[in-house]
Amino acid sequence: MITIALPKGRIAEETLEIFAQIFDREFKFDNRKLILEVGDFRFLNVRNQDVPTYVEHGSADIGVVGLDVITEKELDIIELLDMNLGKCKVSIGIKNEDELDWSKPNIKVATKMVNITNKYFASKAVGVEVIKLYGSIELAPLVGLCDAIVDIVETGATMKENGLKVAEDIMDSSAYLIANKNSYYAKKDEILELYKSIKQVVDSRA
Ligand code: PRP
């Protein structure tokens, strides 16, 4: 049995579609169910940010999670494959009428991604005051909580709807297949076989 942690939403749906294609059967969570068992696979339906936690602790052997989350959390896991889905960028956003003033002694930045933000501003040798938020980040500059945000941009619609623009891109992200280190050695054959099948589908879609 292989346990696979999937982030709720579109990435989970697309990953289950890949499984359906490989095994030629239906993979679908029942309404509000958090565990799905099909054959030798058990899928866990978890929050995006929690996928690595399940994998790192070995409660899931493998998982699918954004490179942004992997980078933010500096995880002790194995990155198996870029699945080429859930593509987005981590970007700095500011109000349409603003310019990012790099000479400001301390730029106030609201974000979920504290580590990525600190590292990026440190790499530019610019002082930053990071304000940690848990969601609806685009609101923060509108009410004066910060000068800028660091957040995920997928379609750009959320920023646009809120009168924000991208000042700079920090990194590209997409969903990665990751594995727990112990599982990877203990279940190497099963995991590698699955990896190969998934890679084949991912490559055929590219
Ligand atoms: C993410 C992100 C942005 C939005 C970007 O939020 O934090 O708000 O998606 O997508 P877009 O460029 O296509 O508009 P999410 O929906 O995950 O909610 P959250 O803020 O609660 O994490």
mmCIF file of C-alpha atoms and ligand atoms in Angstrom:
data_model
loop_
_atom_site.group_PDB
_atom_site.id
_atom_site.type_symbol
_atom_site.label_atom_id
_atom_site.label_comp_id
_atom_site.label_asym_id
_atom_site.label_seq_id
_atom_site.Cartn_x
_atom_site.Cartn_y
_atom_site.Cartn_z
ATOM 1 C CA MET A 1 0.000 0.000 0.000
ATOM 2 C CA ILE A 2 1.251 3.461 -0.891
ATOM 3 C CA THR A 3 -0.229 6.504 0.821
ATOM 4 C CA ILE A 4 -0.326 9.714 -1.186
ATOM 5 C CA ALA A 5 -1.074 13.165 0.241
ATOM 6 C CA LEU A 6 -2.844 15.471 -2.200
ATOM 7 C CA PRO A 7 -3.636 19.165 -1.765
ATOM 8 C CA LYS A 8 -7.368 19.932 -1.886
ATOM 9 C CA GLY A 9 -8.576 21.460 -5.132
ATOM 10 C CA ARG A 10 -7.341 21.542 -8.688
ATOM 11 C CA ILE A 11 -3.945 19.882 -8.144
ATOM 12 C CA ALA A 12 -5.640 16.918 -6.416
ATOM 13 C CA GLU A 13 -8.143 16.620 -9.268
ATOM 14 C CA GLU A 14 -5.434 16.732 -11.924
ATOM 15 C CA THR A 15 -3.274 14.224 -10.039
ATOM 16 C CA LEU A 16 -6.228 11.831 -9.687
ATOM 17 C CA GLU A 17 -6.859 12.220 -13.427
ATOM 18 C CA ILE A 18 -3.271 11.098 -14.031
ATOM 19 C CA PHE A 19 -3.871 8.038 -11.817
ATOM 20 C CA ALA A 20 -7.119 7.318 -13.679
ATOM 21 C CA GLN A 21 -5.212 7.435 -16.943
ATOM 22 C CA ILE A 22 -2.468 5.110 -15.658
ATOM 23 C CA PHE A 23 -4.720 2.499 -14.047
ATOM 24 C CA ASP A 24 -7.742 2.921 -16.302
ATOM 25 C CA ARG A 25 -10.231 3.211 -13.436
ATOM 26 C CA GLU A 26 -11.914 5.987 -11.489
ATOM 27 C CA PHE A 27 -10.094 7.832 -8.696
ATOM 28 C CA LYS A 28 -12.411 10.275 -6.978
ATOM 29 C CA PHE A 29 -12.926 11.443 -3.373
ATOM 30 C CA ASP A 30 -16.514 10.951 -2.194
ATOM 31 C CA ASN A 31 -18.177 14.112 -0.985
ATOM 32 C CA ARG A 32 -16.239 15.469 2.046
ATOM 33 C CA LYS A 33 -14.344 12.211 2.541
ATOM 34 C CA LEU A 34 -10.700 12.739 3.411
ATOM 35 C CA ILE A 35 -9.423 9.275 2.538
ATOM 36 C CA LEU A 36 -9.822 7.462 -0.761
ATOM 37 C CA GLU A 37 -8.678 3.858 -1.177
ATOM 38 C CA VAL A 38 -8.343 2.333 -4.612
ATOM 39 C CA GLY A 39 -6.426 -0.907 -5.038
ATOM 40 C CA ASP A 40 -2.984 -0.532 -3.503
ATOM 41 C CA PHE A 41 -3.288 3.229 -3.146
ATOM 42 C CA ARG A 42 -4.596 5.360 -0.331
ATOM 43 C CA PHE A 43 -5.052 9.076 -1.005
ATOM 44 C CA LEU A 44 -5.273 11.723 1.715
ATOM 45 C CA ASN A 45 -7.120 14.963 1.012
ATOM 46 C CA VAL A 46 -5.203 17.640 2.938
ATOM 47 C CA ARG A 47 -4.543 21.383 2.891
ATOM 48 C CA ASN A 48 -1.779 22.463 0.510
ATOM 49 C CA GLN A 49 0.530 23.635 3.320
ATOM 50 C CA ASP A 50 -0.005 20.361 5.204
ATOM 51 C CA VAL A 51 1.067 17.989 2.392
ATOM 52 C CA PRO A 52 4.775 18.188 3.297
ATOM 53 C CA THR A 53 4.006 17.598 6.971
ATOM 54 C CA TYR A 54 2.272 14.291 6.197
ATOM 55 C CA VAL A 55 5.134 13.290 3.910
ATOM 56 C CA GLU A 56 7.949 14.425 6.204
ATOM 57 C CA HIS A 57 6.479 12.461 9.123
ATOM 58 C CA GLY A 58 5.924 9.409 6.952
ATOM 59 C CA SER A 59 2.134 9.364 7.373
ATOM 60 C CA ALA A 60 2.111 9.647 3.599
ATOM 61 C CA ASP A 61 4.808 7.942 1.504
ATOM 62 C CA ILE A 62 4.520 10.444 -1.291
ATOM 63 C CA GLY A 63 2.714 13.704 -1.952
ATOM 64 C CA VAL A 64 2.093 16.406 -4.489
ATOM 65 C CA VAL A 65 2.923 19.960 -3.492
ATOM 66 C CA GLY A 66 3.973 23.292 -4.970
ATOM 67 C CA LEU A 67 7.665 24.151 -5.284
ATOM 68 C CA ASP A 68 6.790 27.373 -3.429
ATOM 69 C CA VAL A 69 5.773 25.353 -0.360
ATOM 70 C CA ILE A 70 8.867 23.119 -0.619
ATOM 71 C CA THR A 71 11.095 26.193 -0.865
ATOM 72 C CA GLU A 72 9.352 28.006 1.981
ATOM 73 C CA LYS A 73 9.562 25.073 4.371
ATOM 74 C CA GLU A 74 13.063 23.783 3.488
ATOM 75 C CA LEU A 75 11.853 20.210 3.752
ATOM 76 C CA ASP A 76 13.765 17.038 4.405
ATOM 77 C CA ILE A 77 12.097 15.084 1.617
ATOM 78 C CA ILE A 78 12.971 13.718 -1.806
ATOM 79 C CA GLU A 79 11.823 15.699 -4.853
ATOM 80 C CA LEU A 80 10.907 13.085 -7.444
ATOM 81 C CA LEU A 81 9.333 14.920 -10.345
ATOM 82 C CA ASP A 82 8.090 18.267 -11.607
ATOM 83 C CA MET A 83 4.515 17.365 -12.569
ATOM 84 C CA ASN A 84 4.171 20.405 -14.761
ATOM 85 C CA LEU A 85 0.786 21.358 -13.306
ATOM 86 C CA GLY A 86 -0.405 24.033 -10.896
ATOM 87 C CA LYS A 87 1.963 26.477 -12.562
ATOM 88 C CA CYS A 88 2.259 29.878 -10.919
ATOM 89 C CA LYS A 89 4.784 32.473 -9.825
ATOM 90 C CA VAL A 90 5.749 33.865 -6.455
ATOM 91 C CA SER A 91 5.775 37.607 -7.024
ATOM 92 C CA ILE A 92 6.048 40.930 -5.277
ATOM 93 C CA GLY A 93 2.813 42.914 -5.629
ATOM 94 C CA ILE A 94 2.228 46.607 -5.054
ATOM 95 C CA LYS A 95 -0.600 49.074 -5.599
ATOM 96 C CA ASN A 96 -1.054 50.154 -9.235
ATOM 97 C CA GLU A 97 -0.135 53.724 -8.410
ATOM 98 C CA ASP A 98 3.004 52.792 -6.413
ATOM 99 C CA GLU A 99 6.592 52.022 -7.354
ATOM 100 C CA LEU A 100 8.668 49.714 -5.224
ATOM 101 C CA ASP A 101 11.179 51.963 -3.451
ATOM 102 C CA TRP A 102 14.269 49.794 -2.932
ATOM 103 C CA SER A 103 16.053 52.661 -1.184
ATOM 104 C CA LYS A 104 13.541 52.690 1.658
ATOM 105 C CA PRO A 105 15.327 51.561 4.833
ATOM 106 C CA ASN A 106 12.656 49.040 5.799
ATOM 107 C CA ILE A 107 10.104 47.809 3.291
ATOM 108 C CA LYS A 108 7.000 46.391 4.949
ATOM 109 C CA VAL A 109 5.902 43.200 3.229
ATOM 110 C CA ALA A 110 2.841 41.100 4.051
ATOM 111 C CA THR A 111 2.992 37.427 3.068
ATOM 112 C CA LYS A 112 2.336 33.798 3.886
ATOM 113 C CA MET A 113 5.868 33.063 2.646
ATOM 114 C CA VAL A 114 8.095 34.526 5.318
ATOM 115 C CA ASN A 115 11.282 32.602 4.477
ATOM 116 C CA ILE A 116 11.124 33.175 0.732
ATOM 117 C CA THR A 117 10.505 36.877 1.386
ATOM 118 C CA ASN A 118 13.332 37.279 3.891
ATOM 119 C CA LYS A 119 15.781 35.483 1.605
ATOM 120 C CA TYR A 120 14.824 37.476 -1.474
ATOM 121 C CA PHE A 121 15.182 40.853 0.208
ATOM 122 C CA ALA A 122 18.414 39.735 1.919
ATOM 123 C CA SER A 123 19.800 38.759 -1.510
ATOM 124 C CA LYS A 124 19.196 42.355 -2.578
ATOM 125 C CA ALA A 125 20.697 43.665 0.672
ATOM 126 C CA VAL A 126 17.466 45.494 1.417
ATOM 127 C CA GLY A 127 15.917 45.686 4.883
ATOM 128 C CA VAL A 128 12.478 44.157 5.185
ATOM 129 C CA GLU A 129 9.832 43.946 7.871
ATOM 130 C CA VAL A 130 7.791 40.838 7.178
ATOM 131 C CA ILE A 131 4.187 40.718 8.365
ATOM 132 C CA LYS A 132 2.885 37.151 8.431
ATOM 133 C CA LEU A 133 -0.635 36.604 7.112
ATOM 134 C CA TYR A 134 -2.547 33.402 6.418
ATOM 135 C CA GLY A 135 -4.675 34.384 3.396
ATOM 136 C CA SER A 136 -6.333 37.220 1.453
ATOM 137 C CA ILE A 137 -2.864 38.772 1.229
ATOM 138 C CA GLU A 138 -3.969 41.202 -1.512
ATOM 139 C CA LEU A 139 -6.024 43.100 1.042
ATOM 140 C CA ALA A 140 -3.040 44.170 3.130
ATOM 141 C CA PRO A 141 -1.594 46.999 0.981
ATOM 142 C CA LEU A 142 -5.079 48.396 0.313
ATOM 143 C CA VAL A 143 -5.566 49.242 3.985
ATOM 144 C CA GLY A 144 -2.008 50.367 4.683
ATOM 145 C CA LEU A 145 -0.792 47.246 6.498
ATOM 146 C CA CYS A 146 2.234 47.028 4.201
ATOM 147 C CA ASP A 147 4.096 48.592 1.264
ATOM 148 C CA ALA A 148 4.093 45.373 -0.766
ATOM 149 C CA ILE A 149 3.042 41.735 -0.701
ATOM 150 C CA VAL A 150 4.756 38.510 -1.678
ATOM 151 C CA ASP A 151 2.185 36.048 -2.933
ATOM 152 C CA ILE A 152 1.242 33.438 -5.485
ATOM 153 C CA VAL A 153 0.156 34.774 -8.873
ATOM 154 C CA GLU A 154 -1.581 32.269 -11.090
ATOM 155 C CA THR A 155 -3.908 34.065 -13.502
ATOM 156 C CA GLY A 156 -3.207 37.498 -11.999
ATOM 157 C CA ALA A 157 -6.941 38.046 -11.521
ATOM 158 C CA THR A 158 -6.826 38.522 -7.747
ATOM 159 C CA MET A 159 -4.209 41.270 -7.955
ATOM 160 C CA LYS A 160 -5.979 42.945 -10.866
ATOM 161 C CA GLU A 161 -9.367 42.921 -9.134
ATOM 162 C CA ASN A 162 -7.778 44.568 -6.128
ATOM 163 C CA GLY A 163 -5.863 47.303 -7.936
ATOM 164 C CA LEU A 164 -2.469 45.673 -7.530
ATOM 165 C CA LYS A 165 0.329 44.963 -10.026
ATOM 166 C CA VAL A 166 3.381 42.745 -10.080
ATOM 167 C CA ALA A 167 6.533 44.701 -9.242
ATOM 168 C CA GLU A 168 8.908 41.755 -9.600
ATOM 169 C CA ASP A 169 8.796 37.962 -9.915
ATOM 170 C CA ILE A 170 10.707 35.966 -7.313
ATOM 171 C CA MET A 171 10.331 32.384 -8.581
ATOM 172 C CA ASP A 172 8.364 30.043 -10.826
ATOM 173 C CA SER A 173 6.447 27.286 -9.122
ATOM 174 C CA SER A 174 4.601 24.133 -10.142
ATOM 175 C CA ALA A 175 3.468 20.974 -8.409
ATOM 176 C CA TYR A 176 6.166 18.433 -7.527
ATOM 177 C CA LEU A 177 5.895 14.775 -6.637
ATOM 178 C CA ILE A 178 7.759 14.343 -3.349
ATOM 179 C CA ALA A 179 8.607 11.299 -1.233
ATOM 180 C CA ASN A 180 9.362 10.540 2.365
ATOM 181 C CA LYS A 181 13.020 9.461 2.632
ATOM 182 C CA ASN A 182 12.383 6.237 4.561
ATOM 183 C CA SER A 183 9.466 5.237 2.347
ATOM 184 C CA TYR A 184 11.584 5.885 -0.700
ATOM 185 C CA TYR A 185 14.092 3.255 0.408
ATOM 186 C CA ALA A 186 11.605 0.837 2.004
ATOM 187 C CA LYS A 187 9.188 0.901 -0.953
ATOM 188 C CA LYS A 188 11.652 1.839 -3.653
ATOM 189 C CA ASP A 189 10.343 -0.536 -6.355
ATOM 190 C CA GLU A 190 6.696 0.467 -5.938
ATOM 191 C CA ILE A 191 7.507 4.161 -5.774
ATOM 192 C CA LEU A 192 9.827 4.070 -8.782
ATOM 193 C CA GLU A 193 7.298 2.144 -10.820
ATOM 194 C CA LEU A 194 4.650 4.722 -9.984
ATOM 195 C CA TYR A 195 7.102 7.547 -10.671
ATOM 196 C CA LYS A 196 7.792 6.143 -14.136
ATOM 197 C CA SER A 197 4.093 5.835 -14.979
ATOM 198 C CA ILE A 198 3.363 9.350 -13.755
ATOM 199 C CA LYS A 199 6.350 10.733 -15.666
ATOM 200 C CA GLN A 200 5.094 9.109 -18.832
ATOM 201 C CA VAL A 201 1.705 10.805 -18.532
ATOM 202 C CA VAL A 202 3.269 14.135 -17.529
ATOM 203 C CA ASP A 203 5.657 13.988 -20.519
ATOM 204 C CA SER A 204 2.844 13.078 -22.900
ATOM 205 C CA ARG A 205 0.904 16.140 -21.748
ATOM 206 C CA ALA A 206 3.833 18.558 -22.114
HETATM 207 C C1 PRP B 1 -3.905 32.229 -4.011
HETATM 208 C C2 PRP B 1 -2.957 33.397 -3.830
HETATM 209 C C3 PRP B 1 -3.675 34.538 -4.488
HETATM 210 C C4 PRP B 1 -4.444 33.845 -5.610
HETATM 211 C C5 PRP B 1 -3.716 34.058 -6.912
HETATM 212 O O1 PRP B 1 -4.837 32.286 -3.013
HETATM 213 O O2 PRP B 1 -2.683 33.615 -2.471
HETATM 214 O O3 PRP B 1 -4.564 35.141 -3.610
HETATM 215 O O4 PRP B 1 -4.488 32.445 -5.304
HETATM 216 O O5 PRP B 1 -4.410 33.493 -8.007
HETATM 217 P P1 PRP B 1 -4.747 34.359 -9.294
HETATM 218 O O6 PRP B 1 -3.505 35.037 -9.744
HETATM 219 O O7 PRP B 1 -5.218 33.324 -10.284
HETATM 220 O O8 PRP B 1 -5.838 35.321 -8.948
HETATM 221 P P2 PRP B 1 -5.792 31.077 -2.647
HETATM 222 O O9 PRP B 1 -6.955 31.047 -3.539
HETATM 223 O O10 PRP B 1 -4.979 29.826 -2.567
HETATM 224 O O11 PRP B 1 -6.324 31.508 -1.202
HETATM 225 P P3 PRP B 1 -5.576 31.962 0.127
HETATM 226 O O12 PRP B 1 -5.187 33.383 -0.083
HETATM 227 O O13 PRP B 1 -6.604 31.781 1.179
HETATM 228 O O14 PRP B 1 -4.398 31.038 0.286
#
